[in-house]
PDB file of C-alpha atoms and ligand atoms in Angstrom:
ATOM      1  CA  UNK A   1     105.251 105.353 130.424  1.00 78.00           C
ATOM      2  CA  UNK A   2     106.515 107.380 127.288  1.00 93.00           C
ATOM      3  CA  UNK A   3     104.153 108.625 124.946  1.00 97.00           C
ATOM      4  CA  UNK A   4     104.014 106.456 122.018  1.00 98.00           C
ATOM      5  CA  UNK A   5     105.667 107.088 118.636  1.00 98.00           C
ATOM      6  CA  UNK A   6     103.355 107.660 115.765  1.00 98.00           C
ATOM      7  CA  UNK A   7     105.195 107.259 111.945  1.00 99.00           C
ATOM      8  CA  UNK A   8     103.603 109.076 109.691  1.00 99.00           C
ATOM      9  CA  UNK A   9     105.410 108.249 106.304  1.00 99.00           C
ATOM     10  CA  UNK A  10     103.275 109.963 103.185  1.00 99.00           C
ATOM     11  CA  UNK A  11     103.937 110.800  99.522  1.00 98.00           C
ATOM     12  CA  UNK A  12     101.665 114.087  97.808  1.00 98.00           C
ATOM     13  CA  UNK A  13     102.070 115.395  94.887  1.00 98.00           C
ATOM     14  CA  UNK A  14     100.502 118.744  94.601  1.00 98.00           C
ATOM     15  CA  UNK A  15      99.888 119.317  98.703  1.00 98.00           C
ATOM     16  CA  UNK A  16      96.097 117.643  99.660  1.00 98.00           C
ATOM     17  CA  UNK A  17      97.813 114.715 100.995  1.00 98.00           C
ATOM     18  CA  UNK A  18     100.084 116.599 103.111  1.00 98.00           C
ATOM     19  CA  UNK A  19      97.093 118.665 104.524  1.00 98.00           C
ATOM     20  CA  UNK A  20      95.589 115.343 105.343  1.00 98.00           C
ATOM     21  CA  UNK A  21      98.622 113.732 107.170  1.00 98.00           C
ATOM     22  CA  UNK A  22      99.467 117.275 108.854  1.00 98.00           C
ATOM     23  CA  UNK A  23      95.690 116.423 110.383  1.00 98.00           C
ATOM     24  CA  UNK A  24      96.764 112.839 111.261  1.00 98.00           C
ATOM     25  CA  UNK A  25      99.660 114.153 113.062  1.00 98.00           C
ATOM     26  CA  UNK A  26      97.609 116.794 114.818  1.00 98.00           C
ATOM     27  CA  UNK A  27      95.703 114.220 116.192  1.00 98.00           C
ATOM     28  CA  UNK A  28      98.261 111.569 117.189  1.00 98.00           C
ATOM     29  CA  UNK A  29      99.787 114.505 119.488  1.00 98.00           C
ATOM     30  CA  UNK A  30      95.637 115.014 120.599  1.00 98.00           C
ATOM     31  CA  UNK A  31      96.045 111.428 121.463  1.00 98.00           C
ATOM     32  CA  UNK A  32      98.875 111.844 123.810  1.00 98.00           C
ATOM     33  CA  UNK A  33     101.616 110.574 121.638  1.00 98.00           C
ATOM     34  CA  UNK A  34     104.600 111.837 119.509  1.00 98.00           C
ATOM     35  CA  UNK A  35     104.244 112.074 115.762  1.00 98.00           C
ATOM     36  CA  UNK A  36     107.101 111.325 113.437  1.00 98.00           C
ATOM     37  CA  UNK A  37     106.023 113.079 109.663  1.00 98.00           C
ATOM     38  CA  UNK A  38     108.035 111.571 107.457  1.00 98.00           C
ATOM     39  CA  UNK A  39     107.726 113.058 103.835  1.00 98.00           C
ATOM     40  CA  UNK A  40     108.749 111.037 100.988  1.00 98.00           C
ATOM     41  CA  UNK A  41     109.536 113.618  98.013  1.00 98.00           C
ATOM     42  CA  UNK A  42     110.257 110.996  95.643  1.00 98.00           C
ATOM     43  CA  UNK A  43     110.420 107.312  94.147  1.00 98.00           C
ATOM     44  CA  UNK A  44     114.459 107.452  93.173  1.00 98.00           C
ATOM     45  CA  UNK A  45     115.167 109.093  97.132  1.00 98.00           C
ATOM     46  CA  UNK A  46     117.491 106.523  99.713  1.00 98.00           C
ATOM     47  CA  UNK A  47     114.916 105.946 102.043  1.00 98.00           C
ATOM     48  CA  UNK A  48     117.225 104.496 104.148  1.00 98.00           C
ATOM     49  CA  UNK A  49     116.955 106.718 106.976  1.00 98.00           C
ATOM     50  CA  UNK A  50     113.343 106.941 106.751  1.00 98.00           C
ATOM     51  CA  UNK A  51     113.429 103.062 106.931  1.00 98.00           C
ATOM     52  CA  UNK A  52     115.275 103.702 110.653  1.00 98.00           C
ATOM     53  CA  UNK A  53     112.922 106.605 112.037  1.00 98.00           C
ATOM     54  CA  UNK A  54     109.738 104.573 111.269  1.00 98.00           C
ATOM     55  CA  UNK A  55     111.697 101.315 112.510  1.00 98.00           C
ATOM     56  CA  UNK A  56     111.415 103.336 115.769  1.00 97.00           C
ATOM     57  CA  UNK A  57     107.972 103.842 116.219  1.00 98.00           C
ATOM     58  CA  UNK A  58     105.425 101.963 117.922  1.00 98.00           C
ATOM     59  CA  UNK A  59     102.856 102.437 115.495  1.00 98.00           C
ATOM     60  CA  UNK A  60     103.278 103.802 111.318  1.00 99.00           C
ATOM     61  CA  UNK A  61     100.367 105.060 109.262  1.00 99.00           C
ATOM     62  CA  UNK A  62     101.297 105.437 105.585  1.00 99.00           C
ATOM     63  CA  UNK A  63      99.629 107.864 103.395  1.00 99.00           C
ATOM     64  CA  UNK A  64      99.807 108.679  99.523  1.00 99.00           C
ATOM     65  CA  UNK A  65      97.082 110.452  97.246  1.00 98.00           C
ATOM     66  CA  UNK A  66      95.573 108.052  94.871  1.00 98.00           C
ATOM     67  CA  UNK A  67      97.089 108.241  91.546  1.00 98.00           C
ATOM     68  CA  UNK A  68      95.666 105.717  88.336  1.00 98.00           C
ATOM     69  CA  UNK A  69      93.365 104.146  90.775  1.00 98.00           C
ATOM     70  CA  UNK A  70      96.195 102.963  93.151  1.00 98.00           C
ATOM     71  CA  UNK A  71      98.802 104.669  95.682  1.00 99.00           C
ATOM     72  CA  UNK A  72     101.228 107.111  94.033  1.00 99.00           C
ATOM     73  CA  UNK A  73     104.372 105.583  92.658  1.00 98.00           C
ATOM     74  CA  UNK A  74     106.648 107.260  95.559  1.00 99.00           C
ATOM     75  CA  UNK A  75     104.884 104.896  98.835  1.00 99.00           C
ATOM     76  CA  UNK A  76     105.166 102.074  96.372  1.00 98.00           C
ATOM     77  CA  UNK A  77     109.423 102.523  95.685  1.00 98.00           C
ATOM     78  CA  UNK A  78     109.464 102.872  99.576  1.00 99.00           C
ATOM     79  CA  UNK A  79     106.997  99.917 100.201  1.00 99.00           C
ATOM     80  CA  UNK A  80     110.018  98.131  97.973  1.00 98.00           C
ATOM     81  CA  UNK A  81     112.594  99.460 100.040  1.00 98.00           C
ATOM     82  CA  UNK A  82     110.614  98.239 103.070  1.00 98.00           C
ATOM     83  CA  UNK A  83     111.987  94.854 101.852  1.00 98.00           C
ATOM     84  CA  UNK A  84     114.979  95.171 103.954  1.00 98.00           C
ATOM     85  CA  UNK A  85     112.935  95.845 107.379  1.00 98.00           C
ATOM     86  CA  UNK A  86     110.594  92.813 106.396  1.00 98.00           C
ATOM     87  CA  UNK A  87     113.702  90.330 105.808  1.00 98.00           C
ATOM     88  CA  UNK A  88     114.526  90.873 109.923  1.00 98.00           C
ATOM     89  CA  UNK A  89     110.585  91.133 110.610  1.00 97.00           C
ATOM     90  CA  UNK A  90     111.173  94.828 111.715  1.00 98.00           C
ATOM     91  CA  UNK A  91     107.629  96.122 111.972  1.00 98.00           C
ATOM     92  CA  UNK A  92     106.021  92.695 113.293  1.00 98.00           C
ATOM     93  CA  UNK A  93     103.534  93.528 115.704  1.00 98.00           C
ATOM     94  CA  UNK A  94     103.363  97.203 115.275  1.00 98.00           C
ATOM     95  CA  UNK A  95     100.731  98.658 114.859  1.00 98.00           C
ATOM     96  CA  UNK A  96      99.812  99.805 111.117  1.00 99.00           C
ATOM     97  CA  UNK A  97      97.251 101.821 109.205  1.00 99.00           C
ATOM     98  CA  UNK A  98      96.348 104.257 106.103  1.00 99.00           C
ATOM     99  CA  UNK A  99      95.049 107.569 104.067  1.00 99.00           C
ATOM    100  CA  UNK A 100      94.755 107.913 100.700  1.00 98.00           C
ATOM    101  CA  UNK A 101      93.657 111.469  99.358  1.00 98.00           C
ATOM    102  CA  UNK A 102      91.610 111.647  95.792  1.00 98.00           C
ATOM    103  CA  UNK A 103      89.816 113.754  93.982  1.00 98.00           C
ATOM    104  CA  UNK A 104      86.653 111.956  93.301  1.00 97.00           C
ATOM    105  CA  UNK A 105      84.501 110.750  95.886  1.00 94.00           C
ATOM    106  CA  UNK A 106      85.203 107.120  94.659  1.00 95.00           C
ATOM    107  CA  UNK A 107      88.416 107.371  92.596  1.00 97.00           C
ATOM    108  CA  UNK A 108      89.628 103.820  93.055  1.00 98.00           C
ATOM    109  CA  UNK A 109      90.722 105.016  96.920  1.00 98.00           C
ATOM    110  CA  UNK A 110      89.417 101.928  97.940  1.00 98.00           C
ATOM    111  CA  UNK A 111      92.092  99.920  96.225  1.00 98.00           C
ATOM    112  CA  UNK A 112      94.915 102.271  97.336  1.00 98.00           C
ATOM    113  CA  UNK A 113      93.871 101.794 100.982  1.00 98.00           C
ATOM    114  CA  UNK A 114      94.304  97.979 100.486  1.00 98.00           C
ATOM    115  CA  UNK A 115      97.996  98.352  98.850  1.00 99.00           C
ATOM    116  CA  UNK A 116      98.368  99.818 102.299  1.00 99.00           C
ATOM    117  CA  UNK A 117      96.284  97.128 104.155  1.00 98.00           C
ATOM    118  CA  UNK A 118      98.769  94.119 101.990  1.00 98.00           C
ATOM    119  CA  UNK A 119     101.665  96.055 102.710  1.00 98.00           C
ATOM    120  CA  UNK A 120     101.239  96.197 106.810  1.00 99.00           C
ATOM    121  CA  UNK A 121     100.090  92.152 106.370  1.00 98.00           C
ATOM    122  CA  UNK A 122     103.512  91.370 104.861  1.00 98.00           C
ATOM    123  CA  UNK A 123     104.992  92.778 107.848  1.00 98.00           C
ATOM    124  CA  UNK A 124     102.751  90.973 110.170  1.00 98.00           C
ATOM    125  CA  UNK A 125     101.653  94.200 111.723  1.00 98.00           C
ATOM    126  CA  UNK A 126      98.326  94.828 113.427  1.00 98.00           C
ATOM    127  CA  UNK A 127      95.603  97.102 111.335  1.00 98.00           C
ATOM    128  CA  UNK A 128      93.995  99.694 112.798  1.00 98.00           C
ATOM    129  CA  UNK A 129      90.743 100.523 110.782  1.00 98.00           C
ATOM    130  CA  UNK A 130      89.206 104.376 110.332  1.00 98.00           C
ATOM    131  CA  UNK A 131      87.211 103.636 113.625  1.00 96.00           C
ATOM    132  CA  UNK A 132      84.606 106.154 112.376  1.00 93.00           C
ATOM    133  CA  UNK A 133      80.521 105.454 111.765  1.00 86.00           C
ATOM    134  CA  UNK A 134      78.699 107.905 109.167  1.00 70.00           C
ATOM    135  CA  UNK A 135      79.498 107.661 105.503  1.00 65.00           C
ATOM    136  CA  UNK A 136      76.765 108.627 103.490  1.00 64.00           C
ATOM    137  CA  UNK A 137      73.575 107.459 103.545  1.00 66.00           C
ATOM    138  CA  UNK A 138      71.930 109.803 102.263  1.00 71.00           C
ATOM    139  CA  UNK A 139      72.844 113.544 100.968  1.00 70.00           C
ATOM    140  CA  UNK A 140      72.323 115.489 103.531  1.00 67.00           C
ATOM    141  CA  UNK A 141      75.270 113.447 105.260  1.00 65.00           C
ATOM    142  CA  UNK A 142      77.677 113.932 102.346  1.00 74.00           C
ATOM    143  CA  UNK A 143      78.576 117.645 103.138  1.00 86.00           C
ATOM    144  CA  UNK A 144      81.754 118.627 103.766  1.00 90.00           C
ATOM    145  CA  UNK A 145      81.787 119.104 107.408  1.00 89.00           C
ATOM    146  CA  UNK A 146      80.807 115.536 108.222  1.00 92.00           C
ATOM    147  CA  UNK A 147      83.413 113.159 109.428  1.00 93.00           C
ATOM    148  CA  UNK A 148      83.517 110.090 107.173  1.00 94.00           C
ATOM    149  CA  UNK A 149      81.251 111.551 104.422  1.00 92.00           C
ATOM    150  CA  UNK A 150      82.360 108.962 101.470  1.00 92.00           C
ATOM    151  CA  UNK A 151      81.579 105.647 103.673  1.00 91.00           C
ATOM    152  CA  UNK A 152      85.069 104.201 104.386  1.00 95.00           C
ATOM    153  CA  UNK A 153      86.130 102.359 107.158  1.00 96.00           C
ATOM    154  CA  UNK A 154      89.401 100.499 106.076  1.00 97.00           C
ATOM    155  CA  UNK A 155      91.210 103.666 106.500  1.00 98.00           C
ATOM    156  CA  UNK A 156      90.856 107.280 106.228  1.00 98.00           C
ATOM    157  CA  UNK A 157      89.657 108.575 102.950  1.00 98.00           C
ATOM    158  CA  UNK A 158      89.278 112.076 102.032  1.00 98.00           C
ATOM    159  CA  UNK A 159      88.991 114.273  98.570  1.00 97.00           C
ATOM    160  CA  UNK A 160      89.838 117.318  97.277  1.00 97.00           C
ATOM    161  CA  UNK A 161      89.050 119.445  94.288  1.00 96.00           C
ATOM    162  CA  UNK A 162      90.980 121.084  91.728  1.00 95.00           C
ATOM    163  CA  UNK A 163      91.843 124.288  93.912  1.00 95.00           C
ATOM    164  CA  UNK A 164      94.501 124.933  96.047  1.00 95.00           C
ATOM    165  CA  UNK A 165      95.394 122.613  99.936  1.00 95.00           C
ATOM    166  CA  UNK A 166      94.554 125.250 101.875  1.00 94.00           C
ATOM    167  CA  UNK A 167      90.566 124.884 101.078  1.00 93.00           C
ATOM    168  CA  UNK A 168      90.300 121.667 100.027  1.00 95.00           C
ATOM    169  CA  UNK A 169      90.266 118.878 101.434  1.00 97.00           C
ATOM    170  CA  UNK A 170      87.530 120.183 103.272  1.00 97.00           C
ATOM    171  CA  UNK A 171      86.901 120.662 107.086  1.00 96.00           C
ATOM    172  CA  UNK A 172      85.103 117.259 107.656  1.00 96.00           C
ATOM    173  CA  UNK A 173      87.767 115.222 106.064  1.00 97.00           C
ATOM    174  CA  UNK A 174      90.276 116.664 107.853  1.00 98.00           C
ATOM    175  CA  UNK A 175      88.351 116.382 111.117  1.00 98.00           C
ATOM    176  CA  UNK A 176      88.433 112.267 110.266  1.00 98.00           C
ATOM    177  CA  UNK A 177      92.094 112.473 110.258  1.00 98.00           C
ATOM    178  CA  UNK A 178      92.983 113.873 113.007  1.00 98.00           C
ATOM    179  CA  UNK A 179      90.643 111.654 114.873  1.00 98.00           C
ATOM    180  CA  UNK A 180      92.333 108.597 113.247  1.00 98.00           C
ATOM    181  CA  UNK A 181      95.540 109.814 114.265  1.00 99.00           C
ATOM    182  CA  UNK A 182      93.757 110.057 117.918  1.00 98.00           C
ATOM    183  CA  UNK A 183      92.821 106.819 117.605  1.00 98.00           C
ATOM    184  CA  UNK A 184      96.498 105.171 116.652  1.00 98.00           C
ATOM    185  CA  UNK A 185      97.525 106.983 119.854  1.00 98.00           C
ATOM    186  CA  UNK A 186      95.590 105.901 122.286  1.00 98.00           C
ATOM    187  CA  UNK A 187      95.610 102.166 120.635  1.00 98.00           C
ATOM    188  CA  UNK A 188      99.253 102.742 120.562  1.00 98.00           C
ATOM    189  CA  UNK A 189      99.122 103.408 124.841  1.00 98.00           C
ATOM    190  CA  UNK A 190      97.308 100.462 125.151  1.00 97.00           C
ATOM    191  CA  UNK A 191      99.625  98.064 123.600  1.00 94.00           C
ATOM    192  CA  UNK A 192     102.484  99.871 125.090  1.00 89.00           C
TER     193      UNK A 192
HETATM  194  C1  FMN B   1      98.755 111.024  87.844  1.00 96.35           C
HETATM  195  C2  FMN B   1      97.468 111.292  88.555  1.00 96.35           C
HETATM  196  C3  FMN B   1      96.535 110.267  88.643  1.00 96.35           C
HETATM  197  C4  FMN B   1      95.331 110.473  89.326  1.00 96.35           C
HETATM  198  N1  FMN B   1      94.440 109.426  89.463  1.00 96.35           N
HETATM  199  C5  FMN B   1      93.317 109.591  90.204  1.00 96.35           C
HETATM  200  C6  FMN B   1      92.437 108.487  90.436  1.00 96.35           C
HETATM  201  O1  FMN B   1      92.669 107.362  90.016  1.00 96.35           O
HETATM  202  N2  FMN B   1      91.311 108.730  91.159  1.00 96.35           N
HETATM  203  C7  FMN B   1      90.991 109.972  91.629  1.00 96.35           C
HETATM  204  O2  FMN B   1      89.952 110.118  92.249  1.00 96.35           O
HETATM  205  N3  FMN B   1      91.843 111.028  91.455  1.00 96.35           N
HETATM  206  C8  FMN B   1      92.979 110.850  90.770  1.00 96.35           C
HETATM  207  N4  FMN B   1      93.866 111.901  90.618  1.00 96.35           N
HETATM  208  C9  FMN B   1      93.617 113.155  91.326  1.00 96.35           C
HETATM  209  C10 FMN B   1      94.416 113.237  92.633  1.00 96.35           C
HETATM  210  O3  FMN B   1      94.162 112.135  93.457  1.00 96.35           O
HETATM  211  C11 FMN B   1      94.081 114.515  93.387  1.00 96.35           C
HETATM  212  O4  FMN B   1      94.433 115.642  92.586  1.00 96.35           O
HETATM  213  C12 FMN B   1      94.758 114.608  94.724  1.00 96.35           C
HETATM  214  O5  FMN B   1      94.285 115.739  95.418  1.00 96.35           O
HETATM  215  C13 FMN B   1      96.263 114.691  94.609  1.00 96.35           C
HETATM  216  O6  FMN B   1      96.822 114.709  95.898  1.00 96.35           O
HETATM  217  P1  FMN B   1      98.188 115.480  96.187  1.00 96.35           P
HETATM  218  O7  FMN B   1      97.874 116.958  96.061  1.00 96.35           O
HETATM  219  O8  FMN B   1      98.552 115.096  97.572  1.00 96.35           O
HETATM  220  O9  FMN B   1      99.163 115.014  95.163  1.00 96.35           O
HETATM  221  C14 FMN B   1      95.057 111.721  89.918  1.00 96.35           C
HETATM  222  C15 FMN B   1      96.009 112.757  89.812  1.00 96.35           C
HETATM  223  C16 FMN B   1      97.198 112.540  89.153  1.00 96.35           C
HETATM  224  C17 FMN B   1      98.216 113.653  89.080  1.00 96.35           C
END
C-alpha cells in the first residue's frame, strides 16, 4: 500500500502559523505518510492548482492564524474557491481537519476551528478531532511544554507572542501538531 497523502493547505501572516503547519507536516511523514504543504500567500491568488494537489490527497488539514476572532481572510477566498471541488463532491469522504494559531490563549480560536469544521461538513468529509487529553486544569499544566495546554480538542490550537516564529509558538504547541499530523496519517492508512 502507498503511504497516504496528507494536504496541508495554510494561510500565516507574519510566520507562527507556518511554524505550526511545518510541525503538522513533520508529523504526517512521523506517521508514515506523504505531506503536501500547500501555502496560500494570498486572498486575490488562482488557487486553481492548489484546488488539484489537495484534490489528490487522501486526507487535507487546513490551517490559518486567527485574525478578528475568525480564520484569516486568505483560507476563507480559498474555502470560496473550494466551490468548484464541492459542485463534483471532490473531497467527499476524505478525511478533513484543522489549526488555527493566535495570540491569546482564547482569542476567538475556537470559532476559527469551526469555520474549518463547516467547511469539511459542506464537503461531506470525515473530521478528525485533536485526539489529544490535557488542556489545562490547573496552572501547573498550562506551561509551554505541555501538549494541549489551552484545552482544545476540535482541532489543534496553539499561540504565540509578539516575538519572532522561531521561539514562539512554543515547544508544547508544536509538539501537539506534529502529533495531529501523526494522527491524520495513521487514520489516513486505515481508511486506505
Ligand atoms: C488582523 C489581525 C487580527 C488578529 N485577531 C486576533 C484575534 O482575534 N485573536 C487573537 O488571539 N489574536 C489575534 N491576532 C494575533 C494573531 O493571531 C497572532 O499574531 C498570530 O501569531 C498571527 O499568526 P501568523 O504569524 O501566522 O500570521 C490578530 C492579528 C492580526 C494581524
Amino acid at each position: 500500500m502507498s503511504a497516504p497523502k496528507v494536504a496541508v493547505v495554510y494561510h500565516s501572516g507574519y510566520g507562527h502559523t507556518a511554524v505550526v503547519a511545518e510541525s503538522v507536516a513533520q508529523g504526517v511523514r512521523d506517521g508514515g505518510g506523504e505531506p503536501i504543504v500547500l501555502k496560500i500567500e494570498s486572498a486575490g491568488q488562482d488557487f486553481s492548482e492548489m484546488l488539484d494537489a489537495a484534490s489528490e490527497a487522501d486526507a487535507i488539514i487546513f490551517g490559518a492564524p486567527t485574525y478578528m476572532g475568525d480564520i484569516s481572510a486568505p483560507l476563507k477566498a480559498f474555502f470560496e474557491a473550494s466551490s468548484k471541488v464541492w459542485f463534483v463532491q471532490g473531497w467527499k469522504d476524505k478525511l478533513a481537519g484543522g489549526f488555527t494559531n493566535s495570540l491569546s490563549f482564547a482569542g476567538d480560536k475556537a470559532h476559527a476551528l469551526n469555520t474549518i469544521f463547516t467547511l469539511s461538513q459542506q464537503h461531506l468529509m470525515i473530521w478528525v478531532g485533536a485526539g489529544q487529553p490535557g488542556g489545562a486544569h490547573s496552572n501547573s499544566d498550562a506551561g509551554e511544554n505541555n501538549v494541549n495546554r489551552m484545552g482544545y480538542y476540535i482541532g489543534v490550537a496553539t499561540q504565540s507572542d509578539n516575538a519572532p516564529a522561531e521561539v514562539t509558538p512554543p515547544a508544547g504547541d508544536r509538539e501537539f501538531a506534529r502529533l495531529y499530523g501523526v494522527r491524520m496519517a495513521t487514520t489516513a492508512a486505515r481508511f486506505k
